[in-house]
Amino acid sequence: MKNPIADLNKVFDSRIRLGVMSMLVVNDEISFNDLKQMLELTDGNLASHLNTLEQSEFIKVHKGFIGRKTSTTYSITDLGKQAFKAHLDALEKMIKKL
Amino acid sequence: MKNPIADLNKVFDSRIRLGVMSMLVVNDEISFNDLKQMLELTDGNLASHLNTLEQSEFIKVHKGFIGRKTSTTYSITDLGKQAFKAHLDALEKMIKKL
DNA sequence: AAAAGTACTTTGTTTTTCAAAGTTAAATAA
DNA sequence: TTATTTAACTTTGAAAAACAAAGTACTTTT
């Protein structure tokens, strides 16, 4: 028998980062504001979790405009997709016995 | 759209408690020692996570003997099964879009 | 009798999480 | 034009969670 939790990715232990990733897997781009509203977070809290994901190079930030209004959006990277998939696979393996 | 992480259970945010539950779903009883070895934890760390699960009434403890040697085992409760299943359902719903 | 195993509890540190307030810059309203 | 609002942060500090290490009590093996 081997340790069932060893293959889980520490970065995705957080429900918030898990939520961000699950949203970015199905949406090419999501704005800071949309993430904030969907996940019901304070600015600071969201910003710091996004920062963790960025440091891991699992997401990318795009500073742009909607009309002439600034708009920051985020997207998942290839590395992010891989890591997230690996995490879900590990999760599934852990609980598949059901 | 609704908050995708709202239905996740806080108790199962922890990888360790997730691991314990996933083991107890498929095994009627597991000893303290087996959990410790499988999950590669120190005594104190495991004990405190088991305590959290016990407080939530998701697991039950059984103090018994193997021969004349003490042996503490743990099992999942009905409430625990329910809660764990609900958590997995929420997780699945969150990532099903894949 | 000494050493080792089981199942903890206690203590204290480190890490993580989070809210609140402050910041900068642009946009809109008065 | 001044004031207010919105977006997207950063900083600060507090609270909570995780964790290792050491201590405890009891038993068993050597």
PDB file of C-alpha atoms (C1' of nucleotides) in Angstrom:
ATOM      1  CA  MET A   1       0.000   0.000   0.000  1.00  0.00           C
ATOM      2  CA  LYS A   2       1.141   3.500  -0.692  1.00  0.00           C
ATOM      3  CA  ASN A   3       0.313   6.821   0.832  1.00  0.00           C
ATOM      4  CA  PRO A   4      -2.947   7.911  -0.814  1.00  0.00           C
ATOM      5  CA  ILE A   5      -2.402  11.629  -0.287  1.00  0.00           C
ATOM      6  CA  ALA A   6       1.185  11.863  -1.467  1.00  0.00           C
ATOM      7  CA  ASP A   7       0.246  12.792  -5.016  1.00  0.00           C
ATOM      8  CA  LEU A   8      -2.078  15.628  -4.103  1.00  0.00           C
ATOM      9  CA  ASN A   9      -0.687  19.044  -4.961  1.00  0.00           C
ATOM     10  CA  LYS A  10      -0.237  21.322  -1.939  1.00  0.00           C
ATOM     11  CA  VAL A  11      -1.205  24.353  -3.988  1.00  0.00           C
ATOM     12  CA  PHE A  12      -4.665  22.885  -4.471  1.00  0.00           C
ATOM     13  CA  ASP A  13      -5.308  22.077  -0.833  1.00  0.00           C
ATOM     14  CA  SER A  14      -6.956  25.470  -0.616  1.00  0.00           C
ATOM     15  CA  ARG A  15     -10.611  25.471  -1.581  1.00  0.00           C
ATOM     16  CA  ILE A  16     -10.213  28.942  -3.002  1.00  0.00           C
ATOM     17  CA  ARG A  17      -7.351  28.069  -5.301  1.00  0.00           C
ATOM     18  CA  LEU A  18      -9.249  24.942  -6.231  1.00  0.00           C
ATOM     19  CA  GLY A  19     -12.242  27.101  -7.120  1.00  0.00           C
ATOM     20  CA  VAL A  20     -10.187  29.514  -9.178  1.00  0.00           C
ATOM     21  CA  MET A  21      -8.629  26.690 -11.153  1.00  0.00           C
ATOM     22  CA  SER A  22     -11.921  24.953 -11.757  1.00  0.00           C
ATOM     23  CA  MET A  23     -13.289  28.188 -13.141  1.00  0.00           C
ATOM     24  CA  LEU A  24     -10.268  28.810 -15.318  1.00  0.00           C
ATOM     25  CA  VAL A  25     -10.374  25.334 -16.784  1.00  0.00           C
ATOM     26  CA  VAL A  26     -13.691  26.070 -18.420  1.00  0.00           C
ATOM     27  CA  ASN A  27     -13.296  29.794 -19.106  1.00  0.00           C
ATOM     28  CA  ASP A  28     -10.488  31.147 -21.239  1.00  0.00           C
ATOM     29  CA  GLU A  29     -10.342  34.357 -19.255  1.00  0.00           C
ATOM     30  CA  ILE A  30     -11.956  35.597 -16.087  1.00  0.00           C
ATOM     31  CA  SER A  31     -11.675  39.049 -14.569  1.00  0.00           C
ATOM     32  CA  PHE A  32     -10.551  39.784 -11.042  1.00  0.00           C
ATOM     33  CA  ASN A  33     -13.979  41.112 -10.275  1.00  0.00           C
ATOM     34  CA  ASP A  34     -15.841  38.104 -11.543  1.00  0.00           C
ATOM     35  CA  LEU A  35     -13.655  35.780  -9.516  1.00  0.00           C
ATOM     36  CA  LYS A  36     -14.175  37.959  -6.490  1.00  0.00           C
ATOM     37  CA  GLN A  37     -17.922  37.895  -6.842  1.00  0.00           C
ATOM     38  CA  MET A  38     -18.247  34.226  -7.711  1.00  0.00           C
ATOM     39  CA  LEU A  39     -16.084  33.087  -4.850  1.00  0.00           C
ATOM     40  CA  GLU A  40     -17.341  35.762  -2.457  1.00  0.00           C
ATOM     41  CA  LEU A  41     -13.951  36.973  -1.347  1.00  0.00           C
ATOM     42  CA  THR A  42     -12.385  40.184  -0.192  1.00  0.00           C
ATOM     43  CA  ASP A  43      -9.941  41.858  -2.581  1.00  0.00           C
ATOM     44  CA  GLY A  44      -6.926  41.089  -0.467  1.00  0.00           C
ATOM     45  CA  ASN A  45      -7.785  37.480   0.043  1.00  0.00           C
ATOM     46  CA  LEU A  46      -8.385  36.829  -3.629  1.00  0.00           C
ATOM     47  CA  ALA A  47      -5.283  38.769  -4.649  1.00  0.00           C
ATOM     48  CA  SER A  48      -3.085  36.703  -2.375  1.00  0.00           C
ATOM     49  CA  HIS A  49      -4.444  33.392  -3.624  1.00  0.00           C
ATOM     50  CA  LEU A  50      -4.042  34.531  -7.218  1.00  0.00           C
ATOM     51  CA  ASN A  51      -0.518  35.487  -6.335  1.00  0.00           C
ATOM     52  CA  THR A  52       0.192  31.973  -5.066  1.00  0.00           C
ATOM     53  CA  LEU A  53      -1.136  30.508  -8.301  1.00  0.00           C
ATOM     54  CA  GLU A  54       0.907  32.956 -10.328  1.00  0.00           C
ATOM     55  CA  GLN A  55       4.098  32.148  -8.419  1.00  0.00           C
ATOM     56  CA  SER A  56       3.487  28.498  -9.254  1.00  0.00           C
ATOM     57  CA  GLU A  57       3.004  29.534 -12.895  1.00  0.00           C
ATOM     58  CA  PHE A  58      -0.392  27.877 -12.960  1.00  0.00           C
ATOM     59  CA  ILE A  59      -2.146  31.063 -14.078  1.00  0.00           C
ATOM     60  CA  LYS A  60      -1.242  34.137 -16.130  1.00  0.00           C
ATOM     61  CA  VAL A  61      -2.429  37.679 -15.682  1.00  0.00           C
ATOM     62  CA  HIS A  62      -3.508  40.007 -18.502  1.00  0.00           C
ATOM     63  CA  LYS A  63      -3.783  43.690 -17.885  1.00  0.00           C
ATOM     64  CA  GLY A  64      -6.070  45.164 -20.450  1.00  0.00           C
ATOM     65  CA  PHE A  65      -9.019  47.421 -21.001  1.00  0.00           C
ATOM     66  CA  ILE A  66     -12.713  47.153 -21.537  1.00  0.00           C
ATOM     67  CA  GLY A  67     -13.320  50.270 -23.575  1.00  0.00           C
ATOM     68  CA  ARG A  68     -11.054  52.659 -21.697  1.00  0.00           C
ATOM     69  CA  LYS A  69     -11.593  51.061 -18.327  1.00  0.00           C
ATOM     70  CA  THR A  70      -8.847  48.888 -16.902  1.00  0.00           C
ATOM     71  CA  SER A  71      -9.639  45.245 -16.584  1.00  0.00           C
ATOM     72  CA  THR A  72      -7.375  42.548 -15.213  1.00  0.00           C
ATOM     73  CA  THR A  73      -8.110  39.045 -16.357  1.00  0.00           C
ATOM     74  CA  TYR A  74      -6.577  35.706 -15.539  1.00  0.00           C
ATOM     75  CA  SER A  75      -6.115  32.559 -17.555  1.00  0.00           C
ATOM     76  CA  ILE A  76      -4.753  29.096 -16.885  1.00  0.00           C
ATOM     77  CA  THR A  77      -1.332  28.107 -18.251  1.00  0.00           C
ATOM     78  CA  ASP A  78      -0.419  24.782 -19.817  1.00  0.00           C
ATOM     79  CA  LEU A  79       1.524  23.941 -16.693  1.00  0.00           C
ATOM     80  CA  GLY A  80      -1.555  24.845 -14.678  1.00  0.00           C
ATOM     81  CA  LYS A  81      -3.727  22.533 -16.734  1.00  0.00           C
ATOM     82  CA  GLN A  82      -1.267  19.700 -16.280  1.00  0.00           C
ATOM     83  CA  ALA A  83      -0.902  20.211 -12.555  1.00  0.00           C
ATOM     84  CA  PHE A  84      -4.614  20.566 -12.011  1.00  0.00           C
ATOM     85  CA  LYS A  85      -5.342  17.444 -14.009  1.00  0.00           C
ATOM     86  CA  ALA A  86      -2.694  15.526 -12.081  1.00  0.00           C
ATOM     87  CA  HIS A  87      -4.259  16.663  -8.837  1.00  0.00           C
ATOM     88  CA  LEU A  88      -7.718  15.582  -9.916  1.00  0.00           C
ATOM     89  CA  ASP A  89      -6.332  12.244 -11.046  1.00  0.00           C
ATOM     90  CA  ALA A  90      -4.721  11.753  -7.654  1.00  0.00           C
ATOM     91  CA  LEU A  91      -7.976  12.690  -5.958  1.00  0.00           C
ATOM     92  CA  GLU A  92      -9.901  10.299  -8.118  1.00  0.00           C
ATOM     93  CA  LYS A  93      -7.500   7.483  -7.511  1.00  0.00           C
ATOM     94  CA  MET A  94      -7.825   8.065  -3.818  1.00  0.00           C
ATOM     95  CA  ILE A  95     -11.583   7.805  -3.791  1.00  0.00           C
ATOM     96  CA  LYS A  96     -12.240   5.610  -6.789  1.00  0.00           C
ATOM     97  CA  LYS A  97     -12.678   2.579  -4.591  1.00  0.00           C
ATOM     98  CA  LEU A  98     -16.226   3.704  -3.954  1.00  0.00           C
TER      99      LEU A  98
ATOM    100  CA  MET B   1     -23.935  31.486 -11.523  1.00  0.00           C
ATOM    101  CA  LYS B   2     -23.327  30.331  -8.000  1.00  0.00           C
ATOM    102  CA  ASN B   3     -20.279  30.040  -5.858  1.00  0.00           C
ATOM    103  CA  PRO B   4     -18.652  26.744  -6.854  1.00  0.00           C
ATOM    104  CA  ILE B   5     -16.868  26.180  -3.554  1.00  0.00           C
ATOM    105  CA  ALA B   6     -19.728  26.937  -1.184  1.00  0.00           C
ATOM    106  CA  ASP B   7     -20.776  23.313  -0.879  1.00  0.00           C
ATOM    107  CA  LEU B   8     -17.362  21.959  -0.008  1.00  0.00           C
ATOM    108  CA  ASN B   9     -17.066  20.828   3.594  1.00  0.00           C
ATOM    109  CA  LYS B  10     -14.436  22.719   5.596  1.00  0.00           C
ATOM    110  CA  VAL B  11     -13.531  19.595   7.522  1.00  0.00           C
ATOM    111  CA  PHE B  12     -12.345  17.978   4.310  1.00  0.00           C
ATOM    112  CA  ASP B  13     -10.207  20.864   3.134  1.00  0.00           C
ATOM    113  CA  SER B  14      -7.362  19.103   4.880  1.00  0.00           C
ATOM    114  CA  ARG B  15      -5.588  16.528   2.754  1.00  0.00           C
ATOM    115  CA  ILE B  16      -4.943  14.429   5.822  1.00  0.00           C
ATOM    116  CA  ARG B  17      -8.573  14.271   6.913  1.00  0.00           C
ATOM    117  CA  LEU B  18      -9.474  13.602   3.306  1.00  0.00           C
ATOM    118  CA  GLY B  19      -7.017  10.722   3.304  1.00  0.00           C
ATOM    119  CA  VAL B  20      -8.335   9.294   6.551  1.00  0.00           C
ATOM    120  CA  MET B  21     -11.901   9.408   5.278  1.00  0.00           C
ATOM    121  CA  SER B  22     -11.034   7.854   1.946  1.00  0.00           C
ATOM    122  CA  MET B  23      -9.382   5.005   3.783  1.00  0.00           C
ATOM    123  CA  LEU B  24     -12.256   4.539   6.176  1.00  0.00           C
ATOM    124  CA  VAL B  25     -14.788   4.456   3.377  1.00  0.00           C
ATOM    125  CA  VAL B  26     -13.287   1.258   2.054  1.00  0.00           C
ATOM    126  CA  ASN B  27     -12.086  -0.320   5.301  1.00  0.00           C
ATOM    127  CA  ASP B  28     -14.446  -1.097   8.145  1.00  0.00           C
ATOM    128  CA  GLU B  29     -11.776  -0.469  10.734  1.00  0.00           C
ATOM    129  CA  ILE B  30      -8.259   0.898  10.639  1.00  0.00           C
ATOM    130  CA  SER B  31      -5.819   1.117  13.497  1.00  0.00           C
ATOM    131  CA  PHE B  32      -4.065   4.271  14.634  1.00  0.00           C
ATOM    132  CA  ASN B  33      -0.788   2.765  13.622  1.00  0.00           C
ATOM    133  CA  ASP B  34      -1.861   1.793  10.138  1.00  0.00           C
ATOM    134  CA  LEU B  35      -3.219   5.280   9.501  1.00  0.00           C
ATOM    135  CA  LYS B  36      -0.010   6.734  10.816  1.00  0.00           C
ATOM    136  CA  GLN B  37       2.124   4.621   8.550  1.00  0.00           C
ATOM    137  CA  MET B  38      -0.033   4.970   5.458  1.00  0.00           C
ATOM    138  CA  LEU B  39      -0.271   8.712   5.715  1.00  0.00           C
ATOM    139  CA  GLU B  40       3.286   9.129   7.013  1.00  0.00           C
ATOM    140  CA  LEU B  41       2.409  11.296   9.955  1.00  0.00           C
ATOM    141  CA  THR B  42       3.721  11.921  13.434  1.00  0.00           C
ATOM    142  CA  ASP B  43       1.574  10.701  16.322  1.00  0.00           C
ATOM    143  CA  GLY B  44       0.549  14.158  17.412  1.00  0.00           C
ATOM    144  CA  ASN B  45      -0.400  15.323  13.992  1.00  0.00           C
ATOM    145  CA  LEU B  46      -2.532  12.272  13.263  1.00  0.00           C
ATOM    146  CA  ALA B  47      -4.131  12.353  16.708  1.00  0.00           C
ATOM    147  CA  SER B  48      -5.213  15.948  16.275  1.00  0.00           C
ATOM    148  CA  HIS B  49      -6.740  15.342  12.856  1.00  0.00           C
ATOM    149  CA  LEU B  50      -8.549  12.270  14.155  1.00  0.00           C
ATOM    150  CA  ASN B  51      -9.797  14.414  16.977  1.00  0.00           C
ATOM    151  CA  THR B  52     -11.257  16.929  14.527  1.00  0.00           C
ATOM    152  CA  LEU B  53     -13.044  14.142  12.679  1.00  0.00           C
ATOM    153  CA  GLU B  54     -14.321  12.719  15.948  1.00  0.00           C
ATOM    154  CA  GLN B  55     -15.622  16.102  17.111  1.00  0.00           C
ATOM    155  CA  SER B  56     -17.550  16.324  13.855  1.00  0.00           C
ATOM    156  CA  GLU B  57     -18.872  12.819  14.540  1.00  0.00           C
ATOM    157  CA  PHE B  58     -17.582  11.625  11.205  1.00  0.00           C
ATOM    158  CA  ILE B  59     -15.538   8.830  12.757  1.00  0.00           C
ATOM    159  CA  LYS B  60     -15.796   6.609  15.840  1.00  0.00           C
ATOM    160  CA  VAL B  61     -13.008   5.203  17.963  1.00  0.00           C
ATOM    161  CA  HIS B  62     -12.840   1.666  19.288  1.00  0.00           C
ATOM    162  CA  LYS B  63     -10.435   0.791  22.033  1.00  0.00           C
ATOM    163  CA  GLY B  64      -9.740  -2.888  21.895  1.00  0.00           C
ATOM    164  CA  PHE B  65      -7.050  -5.497  21.943  1.00  0.00           C
ATOM    165  CA  ILE B  66      -5.178  -7.628  19.530  1.00  0.00           C
ATOM    166  CA  GLY B  67      -4.377 -10.589  21.718  1.00  0.00           C
ATOM    167  CA  ARG B  68      -3.452  -8.795  24.929  1.00  0.00           C
ATOM    168  CA  LYS B  69      -1.959  -5.778  23.190  1.00  0.00           C
ATOM    169  CA  THR B  70      -3.975  -2.581  23.091  1.00  0.00           C
ATOM    170  CA  SER B  71      -5.176  -1.523  19.700  1.00  0.00           C
ATOM    171  CA  THR B  72      -7.181   1.573  18.882  1.00  0.00           C
ATOM    172  CA  THR B  73      -9.141   1.431  15.689  1.00  0.00           C
ATOM    173  CA  TYR B  74     -11.286   3.942  13.902  1.00  0.00           C
ATOM    174  CA  SER B  75     -14.345   3.578  11.731  1.00  0.00           C
ATOM    175  CA  ILE B  76     -16.533   5.919   9.736  1.00  0.00           C
ATOM    176  CA  THR B  77     -20.011   6.839  11.013  1.00  0.00           C
ATOM    177  CA  ASP B  78     -23.174   7.128   8.958  1.00  0.00           C
ATOM    178  CA  LEU B  79     -22.979  10.872   9.301  1.00  0.00           C
ATOM    179  CA  GLY B  80     -19.404  10.674   8.135  1.00  0.00           C
ATOM    180  CA  LYS B  81     -20.381   8.691   5.070  1.00  0.00           C
ATOM    181  CA  GLN B  82     -23.073  11.206   4.232  1.00  0.00           C
ATOM    182  CA  ALA B  83     -20.855  14.224   4.712  1.00  0.00           C
ATOM    183  CA  PHE B  84     -18.002  12.707   2.762  1.00  0.00           C
ATOM    184  CA  LYS B  85     -20.273  11.762  -0.095  1.00  0.00           C
ATOM    185  CA  ALA B  86     -21.771  15.253  -0.146  1.00  0.00           C
ATOM    186  CA  HIS B  87     -18.287  16.712  -0.282  1.00  0.00           C
ATOM    187  CA  LEU B  88     -17.274  14.483  -3.155  1.00  0.00           C
ATOM    188  CA  ASP B  89     -20.468  15.374  -4.974  1.00  0.00           C
ATOM    189  CA  ALA B  90     -19.717  19.054  -4.547  1.00  0.00           C
ATOM    190  CA  LEU B  91     -16.185  18.497  -5.782  1.00  0.00           C
ATOM    191  CA  GLU B  92     -17.420  16.591  -8.773  1.00  0.00           C
ATOM    192  CA  LYS B  93     -20.001  19.202  -9.614  1.00  0.00           C
ATOM    193  CA  MET B  94     -17.295  21.820  -9.473  1.00  0.00           C
ATOM    194  CA  ILE B  95     -15.014  20.068 -11.915  1.00  0.00           C
ATOM    195  CA  LYS B  96     -17.465  18.079 -13.979  1.00  0.00           C
ATOM    196  CA  LYS B  97     -17.274  20.604 -16.781  1.00  0.00           C
ATOM    197  CA  LEU B  98     -14.079  18.919 -17.919  1.00  0.00           C
TER     198      LEU B  98
ATOM    199  C1'  DA C   1      14.913  -4.792  34.901  1.00  0.00           C
ATOM    200  C1'  DA C   2      15.420  -2.351  30.598  1.00  0.00           C
ATOM    201  C1'  DA C   3      13.837  -1.278  26.174  1.00  0.00           C
ATOM    202  C1'  DA C   4      10.279  -0.708  23.055  1.00  0.00           C
ATOM    203  C1'  DG C   5       5.497  -0.097  21.333  1.00  0.00           C
ATOM    204  C1'  DT C   6       0.745   2.133  21.482  1.00  0.00           C
ATOM    205  C1'  DA C   7      -1.883   5.994  21.766  1.00  0.00           C
ATOM    206  C1'  DC C   8      -2.141   9.707  23.069  1.00  0.00           C
ATOM    207  C1'  DT C   9      -1.553  15.096  25.352  1.00  0.00           C
ATOM    208  C1'  DT C  10       0.937  19.217  25.808  1.00  0.00           C
ATOM    209  C1'  DT C  11       3.820  22.824  24.299  1.00  0.00           C
ATOM    210  C1'  DG C  12       5.479  25.904  21.224  1.00  0.00           C
ATOM    211  C1'  DT C  13       6.719  27.185  16.594  1.00  0.00           C
ATOM    212  C1'  DT C  14       5.735  27.848  11.828  1.00  0.00           C
ATOM    213  C1'  DT C  15       2.597  28.349   8.152  1.00  0.00           C
ATOM    214  C1'  DT C  16      -1.582  29.660   6.242  1.00  0.00           C
ATOM    215  C1'  DT C  17      -5.536  32.259   5.918  1.00  0.00           C
ATOM    216  C1'  DC C  18      -7.999  36.242   6.078  1.00  0.00           C
ATOM    217  C1'  DA C  19     -10.064  40.907   6.869  1.00  0.00           C
ATOM    218  C1'  DA C  20      -9.328  45.637   7.023  1.00  0.00           C
ATOM    219  C1'  DA C  21      -7.217  49.522   5.726  1.00  0.00           C
ATOM    220  C1'  DG C  22      -4.284  51.977   2.743  1.00  0.00           C
ATOM    221  C1'  DT C  23      -2.645  52.851  -2.222  1.00  0.00           C
ATOM    222  C1'  DT C  24      -2.655  54.148  -7.079  1.00  0.00           C
ATOM    223  C1'  DA C  25      -4.786  55.196 -11.113  1.00  0.00           C
ATOM    224  C1'  DA C  26      -8.527  55.885 -14.007  1.00  0.00           C
ATOM    225  C1'  DA C  27     -13.609  57.022 -14.720  1.00  0.00           C
ATOM    226  C1'  DT C  28     -17.677  59.095 -13.813  1.00  0.00           C
ATOM    227  C1'  DA C  29     -20.775  62.235 -11.342  1.00  0.00           C
ATOM    228  C1'  DA C  30     -21.715  66.738  -9.311  1.00  0.00           C
TER     229       DA C  30
ATOM    230  C1'  DT D   1     -13.020  71.024 -11.602  1.00  0.00           C
ATOM    231  C1'  DT D   2     -13.482  68.745  -7.576  1.00  0.00           C
ATOM    232  C1'  DA D   3     -15.394  64.738  -5.440  1.00  0.00           C
ATOM    233  C1'  DT D   4     -16.696  60.142  -5.541  1.00  0.00           C
ATOM    234  C1'  DT D   5     -16.452  55.659  -7.180  1.00  0.00           C
ATOM    235  C1'  DT D   6     -14.429  51.510  -9.141  1.00  0.00           C
ATOM    236  C1'  DA D   7     -10.616  48.299 -10.059  1.00  0.00           C
ATOM    237  C1'  DA D   8      -6.892  45.960  -8.479  1.00  0.00           C
ATOM    238  C1'  DC D   9      -3.888  45.658  -5.625  1.00  0.00           C
ATOM    239  C1'  DT D  10      -0.245  45.886  -1.242  1.00  0.00           C
ATOM    240  C1'  DT D  11       0.570  46.060   3.507  1.00  0.00           C
ATOM    241  C1'  DT D  12      -0.328  45.032   8.137  1.00  0.00           C
ATOM    242  C1'  DG D  13      -1.697  42.377  11.677  1.00  0.00           C
ATOM    243  C1'  DA D  14      -4.521  38.997  13.850  1.00  0.00           C
ATOM    244  C1'  DA D  15      -6.530  34.460  14.115  1.00  0.00           C
ATOM    245  C1'  DA D  16      -6.572  29.800  12.934  1.00  0.00           C
ATOM    246  C1'  DA D  17      -4.500  25.622  11.428  1.00  0.00           C
ATOM    247  C1'  DA D  18      -0.806  22.495  10.946  1.00  0.00           C
ATOM    248  C1'  DC D  19       2.945  20.394  12.723  1.00  0.00           C
ATOM    249  C1'  DA D  20       7.065  18.401  15.212  1.00  0.00           C
ATOM    250  C1'  DA D  21       8.985  17.222  19.378  1.00  0.00           C
ATOM    251  C1'  DA D  22       8.789  15.918  23.823  1.00  0.00           C
ATOM    252  C1'  DG D  23       6.375  14.060  27.598  1.00  0.00           C
ATOM    253  C1'  DT D  24       3.032  10.584  29.675  1.00  0.00           C
ATOM    254  C1'  DA D  25       0.880   6.162  30.983  1.00  0.00           C
ATOM    255  C1'  DC D  26       0.475   1.706  30.272  1.00  0.00           C
ATOM    256  C1'  DT D  27       1.803  -2.660  28.442  1.00  0.00           C
ATOM    257  C1'  DT D  28       4.707  -6.007  26.358  1.00  0.00           C
ATOM    258  C1'  DT D  29       8.756  -7.968  24.848  1.00  0.00           C
ATOM    259  C1'  DT D  30      13.681  -8.946  25.715  1.00  0.00           C
TER     260       DT D  30
END
